[in-house]
Short mmCIF file of C-alpha atoms and ligand atoms in Angstrom, two decimals:
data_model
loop_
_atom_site.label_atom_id
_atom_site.label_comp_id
_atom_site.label_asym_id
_atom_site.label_seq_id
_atom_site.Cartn_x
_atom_site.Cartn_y
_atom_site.Cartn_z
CA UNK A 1 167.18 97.24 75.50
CA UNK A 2 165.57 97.31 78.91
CA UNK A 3 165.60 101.48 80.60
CA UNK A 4 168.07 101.59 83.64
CA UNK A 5 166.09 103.48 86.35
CA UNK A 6 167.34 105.19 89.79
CA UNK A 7 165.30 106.27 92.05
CA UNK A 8 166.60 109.14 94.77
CA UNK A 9 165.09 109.51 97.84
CA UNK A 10 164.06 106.07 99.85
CA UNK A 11 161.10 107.31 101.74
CA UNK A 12 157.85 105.81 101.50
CA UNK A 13 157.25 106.98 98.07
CA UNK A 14 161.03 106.38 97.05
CA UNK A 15 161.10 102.77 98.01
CA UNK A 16 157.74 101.72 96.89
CA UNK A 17 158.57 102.88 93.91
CA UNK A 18 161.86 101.78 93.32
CA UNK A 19 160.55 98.15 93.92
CA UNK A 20 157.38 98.09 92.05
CA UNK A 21 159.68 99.46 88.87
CA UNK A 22 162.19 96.60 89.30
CA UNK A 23 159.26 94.28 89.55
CA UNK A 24 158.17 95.29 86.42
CA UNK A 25 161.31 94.05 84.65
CA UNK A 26 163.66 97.59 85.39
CA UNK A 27 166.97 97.13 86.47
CA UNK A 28 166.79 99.71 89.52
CA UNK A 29 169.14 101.69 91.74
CA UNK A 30 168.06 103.65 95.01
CA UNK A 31 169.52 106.21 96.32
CA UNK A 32 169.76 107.96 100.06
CA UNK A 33 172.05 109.51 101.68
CA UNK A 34 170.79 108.12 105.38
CA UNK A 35 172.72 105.06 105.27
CA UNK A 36 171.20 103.24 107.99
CA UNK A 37 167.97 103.47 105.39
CA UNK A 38 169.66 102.13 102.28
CA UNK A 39 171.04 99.01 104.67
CA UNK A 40 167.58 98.50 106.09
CA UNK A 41 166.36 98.12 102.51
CA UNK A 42 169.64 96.28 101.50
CA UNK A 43 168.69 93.89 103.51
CA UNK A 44 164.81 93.44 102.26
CA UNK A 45 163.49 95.23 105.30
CA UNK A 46 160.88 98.29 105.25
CA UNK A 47 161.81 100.90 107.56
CA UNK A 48 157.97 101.79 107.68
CA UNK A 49 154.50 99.56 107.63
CA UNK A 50 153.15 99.07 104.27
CA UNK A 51 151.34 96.26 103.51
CA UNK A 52 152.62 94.12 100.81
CA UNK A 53 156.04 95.80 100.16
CA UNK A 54 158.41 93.90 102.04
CA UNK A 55 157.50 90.80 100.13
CA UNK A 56 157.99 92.95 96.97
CA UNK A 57 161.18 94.57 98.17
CA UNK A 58 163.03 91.10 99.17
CA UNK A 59 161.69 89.37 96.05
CA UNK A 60 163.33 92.17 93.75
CA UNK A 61 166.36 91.88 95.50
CA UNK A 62 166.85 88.61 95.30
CA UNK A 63 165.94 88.76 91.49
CA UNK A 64 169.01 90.96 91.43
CA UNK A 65 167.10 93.66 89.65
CA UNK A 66 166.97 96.08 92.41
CA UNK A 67 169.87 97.72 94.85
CA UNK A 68 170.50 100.42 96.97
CA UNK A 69 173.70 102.68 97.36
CA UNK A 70 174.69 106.18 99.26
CA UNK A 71 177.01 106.87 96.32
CA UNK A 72 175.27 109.13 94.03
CA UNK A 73 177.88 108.09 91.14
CA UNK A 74 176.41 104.59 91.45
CA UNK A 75 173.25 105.86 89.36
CA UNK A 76 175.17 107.00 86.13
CA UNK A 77 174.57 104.04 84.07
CA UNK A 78 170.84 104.60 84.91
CA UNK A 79 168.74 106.25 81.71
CA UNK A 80 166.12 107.86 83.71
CA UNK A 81 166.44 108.95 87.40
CA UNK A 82 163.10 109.46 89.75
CA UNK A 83 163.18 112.29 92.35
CA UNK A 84 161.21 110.96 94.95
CA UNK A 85 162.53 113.03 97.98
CA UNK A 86 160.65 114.79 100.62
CA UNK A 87 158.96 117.88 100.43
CA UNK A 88 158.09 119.21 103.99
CA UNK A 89 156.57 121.89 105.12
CA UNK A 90 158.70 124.86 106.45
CA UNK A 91 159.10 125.30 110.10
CA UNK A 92 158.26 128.70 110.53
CA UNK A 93 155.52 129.16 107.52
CA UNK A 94 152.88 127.23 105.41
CA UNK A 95 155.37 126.80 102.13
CA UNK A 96 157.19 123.72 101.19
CA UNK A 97 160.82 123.03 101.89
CA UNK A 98 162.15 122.44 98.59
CA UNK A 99 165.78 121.78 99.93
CA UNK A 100 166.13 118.06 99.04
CA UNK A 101 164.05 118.05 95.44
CA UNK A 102 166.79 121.28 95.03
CA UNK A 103 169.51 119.20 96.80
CA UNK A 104 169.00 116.12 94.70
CA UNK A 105 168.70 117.55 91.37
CA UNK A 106 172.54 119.16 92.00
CA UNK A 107 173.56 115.55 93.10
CA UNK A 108 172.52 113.88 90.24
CA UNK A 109 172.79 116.41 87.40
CA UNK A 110 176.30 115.87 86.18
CA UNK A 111 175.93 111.98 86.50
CA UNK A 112 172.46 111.61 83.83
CA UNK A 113 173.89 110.42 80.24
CA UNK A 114 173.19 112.50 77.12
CA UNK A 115 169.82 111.72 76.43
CA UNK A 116 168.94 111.10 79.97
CA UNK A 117 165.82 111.94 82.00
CA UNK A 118 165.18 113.04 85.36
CA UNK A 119 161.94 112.68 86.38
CA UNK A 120 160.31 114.55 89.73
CA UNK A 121 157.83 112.84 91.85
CA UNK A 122 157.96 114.80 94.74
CA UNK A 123 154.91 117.30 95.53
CA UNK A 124 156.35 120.84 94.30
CA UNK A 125 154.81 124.54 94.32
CA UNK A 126 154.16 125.37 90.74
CA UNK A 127 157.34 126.59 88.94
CA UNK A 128 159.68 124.11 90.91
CA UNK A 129 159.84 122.04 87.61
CA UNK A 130 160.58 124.45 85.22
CA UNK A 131 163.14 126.03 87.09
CA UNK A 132 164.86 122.98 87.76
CA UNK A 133 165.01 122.11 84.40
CA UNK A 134 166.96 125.19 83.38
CA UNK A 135 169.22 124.23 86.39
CA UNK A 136 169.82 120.91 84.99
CA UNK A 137 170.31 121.88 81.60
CA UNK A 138 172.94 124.64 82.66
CA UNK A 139 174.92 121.93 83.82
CA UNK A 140 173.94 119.40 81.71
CA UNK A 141 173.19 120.37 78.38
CA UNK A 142 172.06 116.96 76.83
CA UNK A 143 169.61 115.78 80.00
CA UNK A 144 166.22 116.77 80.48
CA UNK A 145 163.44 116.85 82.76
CA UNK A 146 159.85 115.90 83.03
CA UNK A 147 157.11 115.73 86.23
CA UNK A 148 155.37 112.79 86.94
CA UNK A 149 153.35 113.50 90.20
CA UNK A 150 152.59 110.09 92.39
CA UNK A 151 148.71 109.79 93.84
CA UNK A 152 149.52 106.77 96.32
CA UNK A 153 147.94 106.42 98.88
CA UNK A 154 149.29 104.83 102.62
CA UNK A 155 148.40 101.22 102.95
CA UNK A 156 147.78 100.95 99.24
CA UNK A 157 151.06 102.09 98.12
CA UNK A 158 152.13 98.81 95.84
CA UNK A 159 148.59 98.76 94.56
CA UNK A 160 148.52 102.16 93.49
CA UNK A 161 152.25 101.95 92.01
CA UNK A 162 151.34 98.77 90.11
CA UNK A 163 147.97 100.16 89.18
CA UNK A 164 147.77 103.90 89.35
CA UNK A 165 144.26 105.20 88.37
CA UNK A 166 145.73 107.51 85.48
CA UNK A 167 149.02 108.53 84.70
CA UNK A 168 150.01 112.19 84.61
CA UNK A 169 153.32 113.58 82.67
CA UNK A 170 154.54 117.09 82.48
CA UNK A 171 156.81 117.26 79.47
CA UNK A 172 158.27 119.83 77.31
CA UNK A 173 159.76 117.38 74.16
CA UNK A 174 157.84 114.64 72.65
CA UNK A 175 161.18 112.51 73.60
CA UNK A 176 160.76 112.66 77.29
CA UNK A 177 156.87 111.96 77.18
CA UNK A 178 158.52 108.44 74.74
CA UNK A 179 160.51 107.27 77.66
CA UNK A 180 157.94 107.80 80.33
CA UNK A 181 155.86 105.51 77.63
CA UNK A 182 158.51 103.22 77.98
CA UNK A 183 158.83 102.91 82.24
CA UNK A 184 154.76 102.90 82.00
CA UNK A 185 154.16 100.69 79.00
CA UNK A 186 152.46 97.99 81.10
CA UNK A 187 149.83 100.16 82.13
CA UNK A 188 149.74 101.38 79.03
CA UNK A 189 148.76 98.31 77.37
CA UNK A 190 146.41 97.77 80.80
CA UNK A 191 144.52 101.11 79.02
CA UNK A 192 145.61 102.77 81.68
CA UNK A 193 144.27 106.68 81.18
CA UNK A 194 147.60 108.97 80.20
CA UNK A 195 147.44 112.19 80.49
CA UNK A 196 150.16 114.30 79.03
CA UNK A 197 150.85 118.20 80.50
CA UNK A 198 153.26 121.12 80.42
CA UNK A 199 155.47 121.11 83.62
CA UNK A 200 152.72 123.43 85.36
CA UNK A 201 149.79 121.66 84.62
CA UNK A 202 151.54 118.46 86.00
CA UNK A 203 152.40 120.08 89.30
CA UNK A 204 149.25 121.72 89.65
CA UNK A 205 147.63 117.90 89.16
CA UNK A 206 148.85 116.44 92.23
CA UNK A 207 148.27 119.53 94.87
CA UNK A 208 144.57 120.01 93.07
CA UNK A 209 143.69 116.37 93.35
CA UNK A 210 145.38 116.89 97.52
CA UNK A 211 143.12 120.31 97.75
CA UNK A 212 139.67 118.64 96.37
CA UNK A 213 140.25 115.61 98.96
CA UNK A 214 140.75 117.68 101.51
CA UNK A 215 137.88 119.80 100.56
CA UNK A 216 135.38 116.80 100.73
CA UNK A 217 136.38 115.85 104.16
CA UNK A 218 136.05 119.23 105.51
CA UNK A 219 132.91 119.57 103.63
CA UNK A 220 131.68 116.41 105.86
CA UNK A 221 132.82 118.15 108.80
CA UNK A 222 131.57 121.07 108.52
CA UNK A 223 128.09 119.01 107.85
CA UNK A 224 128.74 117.50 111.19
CA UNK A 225 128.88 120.42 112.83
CA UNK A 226 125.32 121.35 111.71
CA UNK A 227 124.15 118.20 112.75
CA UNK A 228 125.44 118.49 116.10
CA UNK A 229 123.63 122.17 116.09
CA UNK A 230 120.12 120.97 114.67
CA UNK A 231 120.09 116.94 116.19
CA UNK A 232 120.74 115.11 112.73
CA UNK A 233 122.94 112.37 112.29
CA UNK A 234 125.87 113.18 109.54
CA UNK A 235 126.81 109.14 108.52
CA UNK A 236 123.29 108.98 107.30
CA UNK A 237 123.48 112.64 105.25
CA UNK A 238 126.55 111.33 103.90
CA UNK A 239 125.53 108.33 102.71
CA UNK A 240 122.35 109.85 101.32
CA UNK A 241 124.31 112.50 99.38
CA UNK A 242 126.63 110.06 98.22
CA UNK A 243 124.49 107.65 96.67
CA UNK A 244 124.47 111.00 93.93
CA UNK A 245 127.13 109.91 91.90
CA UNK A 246 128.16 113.29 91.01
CA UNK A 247 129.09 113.59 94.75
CA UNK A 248 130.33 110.11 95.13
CA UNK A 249 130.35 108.25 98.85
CA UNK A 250 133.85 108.13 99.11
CA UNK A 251 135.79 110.65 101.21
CA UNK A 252 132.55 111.54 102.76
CA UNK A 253 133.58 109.73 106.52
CA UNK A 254 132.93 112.33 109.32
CA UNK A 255 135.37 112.33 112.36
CA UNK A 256 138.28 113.85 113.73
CA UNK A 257 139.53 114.46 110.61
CA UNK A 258 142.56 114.54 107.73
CA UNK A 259 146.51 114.52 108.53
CA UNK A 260 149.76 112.69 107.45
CA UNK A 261 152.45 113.88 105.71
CA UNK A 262 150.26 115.17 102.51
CA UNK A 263 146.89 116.72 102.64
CA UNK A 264 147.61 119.21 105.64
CA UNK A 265 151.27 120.25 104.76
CA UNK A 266 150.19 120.28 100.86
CA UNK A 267 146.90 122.50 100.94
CA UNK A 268 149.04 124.98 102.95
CA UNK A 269 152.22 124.80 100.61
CA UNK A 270 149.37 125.61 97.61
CA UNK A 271 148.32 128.71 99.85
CA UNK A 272 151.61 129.98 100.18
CA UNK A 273 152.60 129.61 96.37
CA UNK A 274 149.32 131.17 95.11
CA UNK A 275 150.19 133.96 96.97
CA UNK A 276 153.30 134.33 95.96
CA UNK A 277 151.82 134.38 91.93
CA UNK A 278 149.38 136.32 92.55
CA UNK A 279 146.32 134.21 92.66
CA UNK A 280 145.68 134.29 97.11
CA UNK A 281 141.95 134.84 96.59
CA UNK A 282 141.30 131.52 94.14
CA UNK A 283 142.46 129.25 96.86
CA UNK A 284 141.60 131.15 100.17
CA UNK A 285 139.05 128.69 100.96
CA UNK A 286 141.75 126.34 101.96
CA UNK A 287 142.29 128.15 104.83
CA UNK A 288 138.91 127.37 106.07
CA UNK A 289 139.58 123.98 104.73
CA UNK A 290 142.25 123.92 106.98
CA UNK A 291 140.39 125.39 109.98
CA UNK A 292 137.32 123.02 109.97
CA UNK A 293 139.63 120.38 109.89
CA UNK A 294 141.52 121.15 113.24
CA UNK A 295 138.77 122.64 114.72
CA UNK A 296 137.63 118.95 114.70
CA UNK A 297 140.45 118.02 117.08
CA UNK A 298 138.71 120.32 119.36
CA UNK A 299 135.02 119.22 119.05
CA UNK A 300 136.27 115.83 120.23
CA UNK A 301 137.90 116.75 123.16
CA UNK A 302 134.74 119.02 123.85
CA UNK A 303 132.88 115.72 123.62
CA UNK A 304 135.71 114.29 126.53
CA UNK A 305 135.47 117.09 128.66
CA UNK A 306 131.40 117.09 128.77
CA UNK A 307 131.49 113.36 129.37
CA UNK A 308 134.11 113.90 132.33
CA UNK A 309 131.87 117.08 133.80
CA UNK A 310 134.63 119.39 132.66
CA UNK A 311 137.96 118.08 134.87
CA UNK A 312 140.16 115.96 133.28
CA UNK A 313 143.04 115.81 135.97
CA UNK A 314 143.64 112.24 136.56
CA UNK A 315 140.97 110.83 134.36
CA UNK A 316 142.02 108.06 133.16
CA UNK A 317 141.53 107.69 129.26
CA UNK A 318 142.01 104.56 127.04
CA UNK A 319 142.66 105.64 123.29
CA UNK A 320 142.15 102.97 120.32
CA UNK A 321 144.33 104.36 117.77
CA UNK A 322 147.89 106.68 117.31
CA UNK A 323 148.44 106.51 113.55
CA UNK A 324 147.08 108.93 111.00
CA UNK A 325 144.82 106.37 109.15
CA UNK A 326 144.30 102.59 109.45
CA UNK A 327 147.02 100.50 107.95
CA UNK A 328 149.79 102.90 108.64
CA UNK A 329 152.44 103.12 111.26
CA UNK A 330 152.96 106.96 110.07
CA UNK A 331 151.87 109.58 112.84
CA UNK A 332 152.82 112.74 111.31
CA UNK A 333 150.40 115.06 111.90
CA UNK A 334 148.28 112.59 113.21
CA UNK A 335 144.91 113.99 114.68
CA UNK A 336 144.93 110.77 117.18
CA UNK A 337 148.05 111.91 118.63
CA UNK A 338 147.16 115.32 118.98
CA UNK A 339 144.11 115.03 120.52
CA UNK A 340 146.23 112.42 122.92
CA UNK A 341 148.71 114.81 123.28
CA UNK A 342 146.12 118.22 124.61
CA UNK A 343 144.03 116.06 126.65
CA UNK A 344 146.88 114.89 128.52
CA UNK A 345 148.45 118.15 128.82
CA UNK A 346 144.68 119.12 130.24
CA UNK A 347 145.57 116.17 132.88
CA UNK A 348 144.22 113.15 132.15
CA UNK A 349 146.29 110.00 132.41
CA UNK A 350 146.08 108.46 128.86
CA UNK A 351 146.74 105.54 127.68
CA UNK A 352 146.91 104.52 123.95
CA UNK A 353 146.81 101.64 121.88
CA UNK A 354 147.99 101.20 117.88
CA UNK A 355 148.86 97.76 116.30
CA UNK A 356 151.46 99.19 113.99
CA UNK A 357 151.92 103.23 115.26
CA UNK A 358 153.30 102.78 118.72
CA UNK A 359 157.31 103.25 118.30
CA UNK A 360 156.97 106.03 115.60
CA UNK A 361 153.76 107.52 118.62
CA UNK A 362 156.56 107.23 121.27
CA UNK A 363 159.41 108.85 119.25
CA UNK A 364 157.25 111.72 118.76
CA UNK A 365 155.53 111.85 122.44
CA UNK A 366 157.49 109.79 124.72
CA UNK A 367 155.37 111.32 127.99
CA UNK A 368 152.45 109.73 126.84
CA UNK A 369 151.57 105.98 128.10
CA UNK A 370 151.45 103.57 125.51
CA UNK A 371 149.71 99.57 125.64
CA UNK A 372 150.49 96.59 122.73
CA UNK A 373 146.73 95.16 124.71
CA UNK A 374 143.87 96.18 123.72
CA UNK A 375 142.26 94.86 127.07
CA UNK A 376 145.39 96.29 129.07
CA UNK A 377 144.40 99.55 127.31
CA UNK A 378 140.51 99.36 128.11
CA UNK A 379 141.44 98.22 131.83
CA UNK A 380 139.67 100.54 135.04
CA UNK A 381 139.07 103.56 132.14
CA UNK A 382 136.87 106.42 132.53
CA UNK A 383 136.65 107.00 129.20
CA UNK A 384 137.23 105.30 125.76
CA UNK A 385 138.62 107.43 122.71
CA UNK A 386 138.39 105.97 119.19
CA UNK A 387 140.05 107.46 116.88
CA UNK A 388 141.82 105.59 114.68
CA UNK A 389 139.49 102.92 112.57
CA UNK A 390 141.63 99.39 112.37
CA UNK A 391 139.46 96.71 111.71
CA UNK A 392 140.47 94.99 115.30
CA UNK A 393 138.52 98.08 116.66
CA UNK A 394 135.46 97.07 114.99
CA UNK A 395 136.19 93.69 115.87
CA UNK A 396 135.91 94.15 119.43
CA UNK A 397 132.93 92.84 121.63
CA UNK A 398 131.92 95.64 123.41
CA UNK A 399 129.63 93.23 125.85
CA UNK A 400 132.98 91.28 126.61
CA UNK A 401 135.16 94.72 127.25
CA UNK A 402 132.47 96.45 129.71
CA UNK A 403 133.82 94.81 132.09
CA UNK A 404 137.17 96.08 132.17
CA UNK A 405 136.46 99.74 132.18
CA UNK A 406 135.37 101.77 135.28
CA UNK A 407 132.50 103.51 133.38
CA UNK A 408 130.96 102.68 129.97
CA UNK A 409 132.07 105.49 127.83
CA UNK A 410 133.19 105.73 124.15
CA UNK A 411 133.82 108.12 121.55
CA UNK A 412 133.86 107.29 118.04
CA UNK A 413 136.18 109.96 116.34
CA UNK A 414 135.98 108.07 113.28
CA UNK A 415 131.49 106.97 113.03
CA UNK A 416 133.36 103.91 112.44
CA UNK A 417 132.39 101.74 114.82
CA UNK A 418 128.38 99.80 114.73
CA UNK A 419 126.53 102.39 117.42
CA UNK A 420 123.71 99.81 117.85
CA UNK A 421 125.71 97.08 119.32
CA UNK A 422 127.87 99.52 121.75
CA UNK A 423 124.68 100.90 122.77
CA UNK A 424 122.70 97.32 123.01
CA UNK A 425 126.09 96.22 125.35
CA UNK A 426 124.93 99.22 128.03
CA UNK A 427 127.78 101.91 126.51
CA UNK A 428 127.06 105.28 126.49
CA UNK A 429 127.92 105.93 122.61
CA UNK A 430 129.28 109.86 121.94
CA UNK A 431 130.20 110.61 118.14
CA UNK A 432 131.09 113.73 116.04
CA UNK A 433 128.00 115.18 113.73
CA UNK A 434 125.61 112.34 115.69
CA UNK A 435 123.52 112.89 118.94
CA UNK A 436 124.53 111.07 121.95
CA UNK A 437 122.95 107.57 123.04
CA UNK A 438 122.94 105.83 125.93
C1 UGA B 501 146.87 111.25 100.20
C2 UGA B 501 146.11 111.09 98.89
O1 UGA B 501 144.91 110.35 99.12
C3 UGA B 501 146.96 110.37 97.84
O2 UGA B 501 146.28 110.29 96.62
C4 UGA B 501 148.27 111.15 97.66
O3 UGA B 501 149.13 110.52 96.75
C5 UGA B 501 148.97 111.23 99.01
O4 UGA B 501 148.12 111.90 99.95
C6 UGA B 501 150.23 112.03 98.80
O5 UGA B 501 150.14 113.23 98.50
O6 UGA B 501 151.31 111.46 98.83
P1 UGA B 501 147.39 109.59 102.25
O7 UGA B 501 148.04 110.76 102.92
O8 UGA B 501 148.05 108.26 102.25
O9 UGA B 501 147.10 109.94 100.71
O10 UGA B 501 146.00 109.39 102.99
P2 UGA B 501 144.45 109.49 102.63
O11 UGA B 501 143.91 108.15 102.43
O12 UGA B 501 144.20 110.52 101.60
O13 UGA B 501 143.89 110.02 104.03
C7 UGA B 501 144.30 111.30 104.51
C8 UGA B 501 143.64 111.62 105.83
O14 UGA B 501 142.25 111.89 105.62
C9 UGA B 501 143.70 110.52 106.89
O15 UGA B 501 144.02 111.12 108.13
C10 UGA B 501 142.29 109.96 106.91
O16 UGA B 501 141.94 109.43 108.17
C11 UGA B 501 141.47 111.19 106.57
N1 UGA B 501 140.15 110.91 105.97
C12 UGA B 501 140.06 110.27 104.77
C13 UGA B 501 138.99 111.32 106.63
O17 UGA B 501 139.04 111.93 107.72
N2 UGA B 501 137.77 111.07 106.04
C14 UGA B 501 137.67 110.43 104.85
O18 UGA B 501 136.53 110.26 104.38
C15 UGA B 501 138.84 110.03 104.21
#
């Protein structure tokens, strides 16, 4: 007989999840307890932009395979329930708030059937897993638990559900590594790599994978700082280092830098809980990790404040991009925003631009000026900020724009743009890690 699965927690990783599983066949029940979320999704709709899922999401619900409740007794008939809640960082430290993974394991413990599994996705400190497995099994002696860390990525989220690049499972029995076989067994027979771990190993997985990525963008950055320094140009060191495939080109882009609701909050969360076990030193170089990448935030704005001879008060700036990466309307910890955010608290009037970011951008800084135009945007600026890389950015004729801004200045947080043609158009071109043309 086909598994029953829940899924708790709606979020991005919640509901992408919970609608790739029921498109796989599963009969699938999420639950939230923000109720305006589970009607959104009731009703087919994504409360976020992710490309793909909404199609998913309606089609499952039509099939009848997948709903949503508030009513954690809903999910008893389920045989395995996914913890896919948030897990924050803590307002006044680095660690992660593990109140909802705690919060939803006490929900759902006295509902899972004997032989049951719960299942955490959520990005813990190492030890969360095994301690909420005793916790279950104190008040539920015939459930247990396993960790099954999620690598998906924004904007790719139903690809990587549907087609994760390896599978990782923390289990103590050989019973709760058989069901997971079960919920996975289509990438399984897709040879889908498996890789099966204590509870430790499994958590350690996903912050180490979070802590490497991190690592090779700040390594970039740091490279682009020494470019700046000497005169070389960091996009073509990183593409020459990357053709070595032990370094690999990808994660190599140079610019203003990583945020969203992962790499920043998670390399800090791993700082805190190697601390707390003993182990600070081994992962201290996160810290610097972390301070190359915001000191980025800064360089750019250095870059601004040269261009505008130091005096930003009433400047008027035109910013391509809010969200933290392309095909995303999330802004947490979104470098864009920040760097929107300081260089309008410096006194420039700015003005930004984001084809999918612009309610969440408001929400979160509802002083700043905000354009659905890109031409609107450009109009009578000083100065043109880039730094978010949508493909309408590259897509824009920088011989037809000139004439909307008062002088021909851009910034290319991101080296994504094509330097030649801004440059060929009569734009000054500023970038981070390359000299400056004109
Ligand atoms: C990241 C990981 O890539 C996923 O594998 C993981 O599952 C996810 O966190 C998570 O923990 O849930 P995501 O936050 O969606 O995924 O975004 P990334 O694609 O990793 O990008 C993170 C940030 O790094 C963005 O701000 C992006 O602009 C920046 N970045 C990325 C660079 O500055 N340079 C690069 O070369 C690549």
């Amino acid at each position: 007989m086909t598994l029953k699965l829940s899924v708790i927690g709606t979020g991005y990783l919640g509901a992408t999840h919970a609608a790739c599983m029921a498109s796989l066949g599963f009969e699938v029940i999420g639950f939230d307890t923000d109720a305006n979320k589970i009607q959104t999704l009731s009703k087919g709709k994504v409360p976020f932009y992710e490309p793909d899922l909404e199609e998913l999401l309606t089609a499952q619900i039509d099939s009848g395979r997948l709903k949503f409740t508030t009513q954690i007794e809903d999910l008893g008939s389920a045989d395995v329930h996914f913890i896919c809640v948030g897990t924050p960082q803590v307002s006044n430290g680095n660690a992660a708030d593990l109140t909802y993974v705690n919060s939803a394991l006490e929900a759902i413990a006295k509902f899972v059937k004997p032989g049951g599994l719960v299942v955490g996705k959520s990005t813990v400190p190492v030890g969360t897993a095994s301690r909420l497995r005793q916790r279950l099994q104190e008040i539920n002696s015939g459930a247990d638990l396993a960790w099954n860390p999620e690598f998906l990525r924004e904007g790719f989220a139903v690809e990587d559900t549907l087609k994760p690049n390896r599978l990782v499972v923390g289990v103590v029995s050989d019973k709760a590594e058989n069901i997971l076989k079960e919920v996975y067994a289509t990438n399984l027979k897709e040879n889908t790599p498996w890789v099966r771990a204590d509870l430790p190993t499994a958590e350690l997985v996903k912050v180490a994978a979070n802590s490497f990525l991190a690592t090779k963008i700040s390594f970039i950055n740091a490279m682009a700082e020494v470019c700046e320094a000497s005169g070389g140009d960091v996009t073509v060191l990183a593409k020459a280092i990357g053709y070595d495939p032990r370094i690999g080109s990808r994660f190599l882009q140079a610019g203003i830098g990583f945020g969203g609701g992962c790499l920043p909050k998670d390399i800090r969360a791993f700082m805190a809980r190697a601390e707390e076990l003993g182990a600070k030193q081994a992962v201290e170089f996160l810290k610097e990790v972390d301070a190359i990448n915001l000191r980025a935030r800064q360089r750019i704005i250095e870059l601004v404040r040269k261009d505008l001879s130091n005096d930003l008060v009433g400047k008027k700036i035109a910013v391509l991009g809010a969200a933290f990466k392309p095909d995303s309307d999330d802004v947490r910890d979104s470098p864009a925003l920040d760097i929107c955010a300081q260089i309008q608290a410096a006194g420039a009037d700015v003005t930004v631009h984001d084809p999918k970011a612009i309610a969440n951008a408001q929400k979160r800084f509802p002083g700043l000026k905000f354009s659905e135009e890109i031409n609107q945007t450009l109009q009578d600026a000083e100065l043109v900020l880039h730094l978010t890389e949508w493909k309408i950015y590259r897509e824009i004729n920088p011989a037809q724009v000139k004439a909307l801004v008062k002088k021909a200045i851009i910034i290319d947080g991101r080296n994504a743009l094509d330097r030649d043609l801004w440059v060929k158009a009569g734009w000054k071109f500023r970038a981070l890690g390359r000299s400056s043309h004109e």
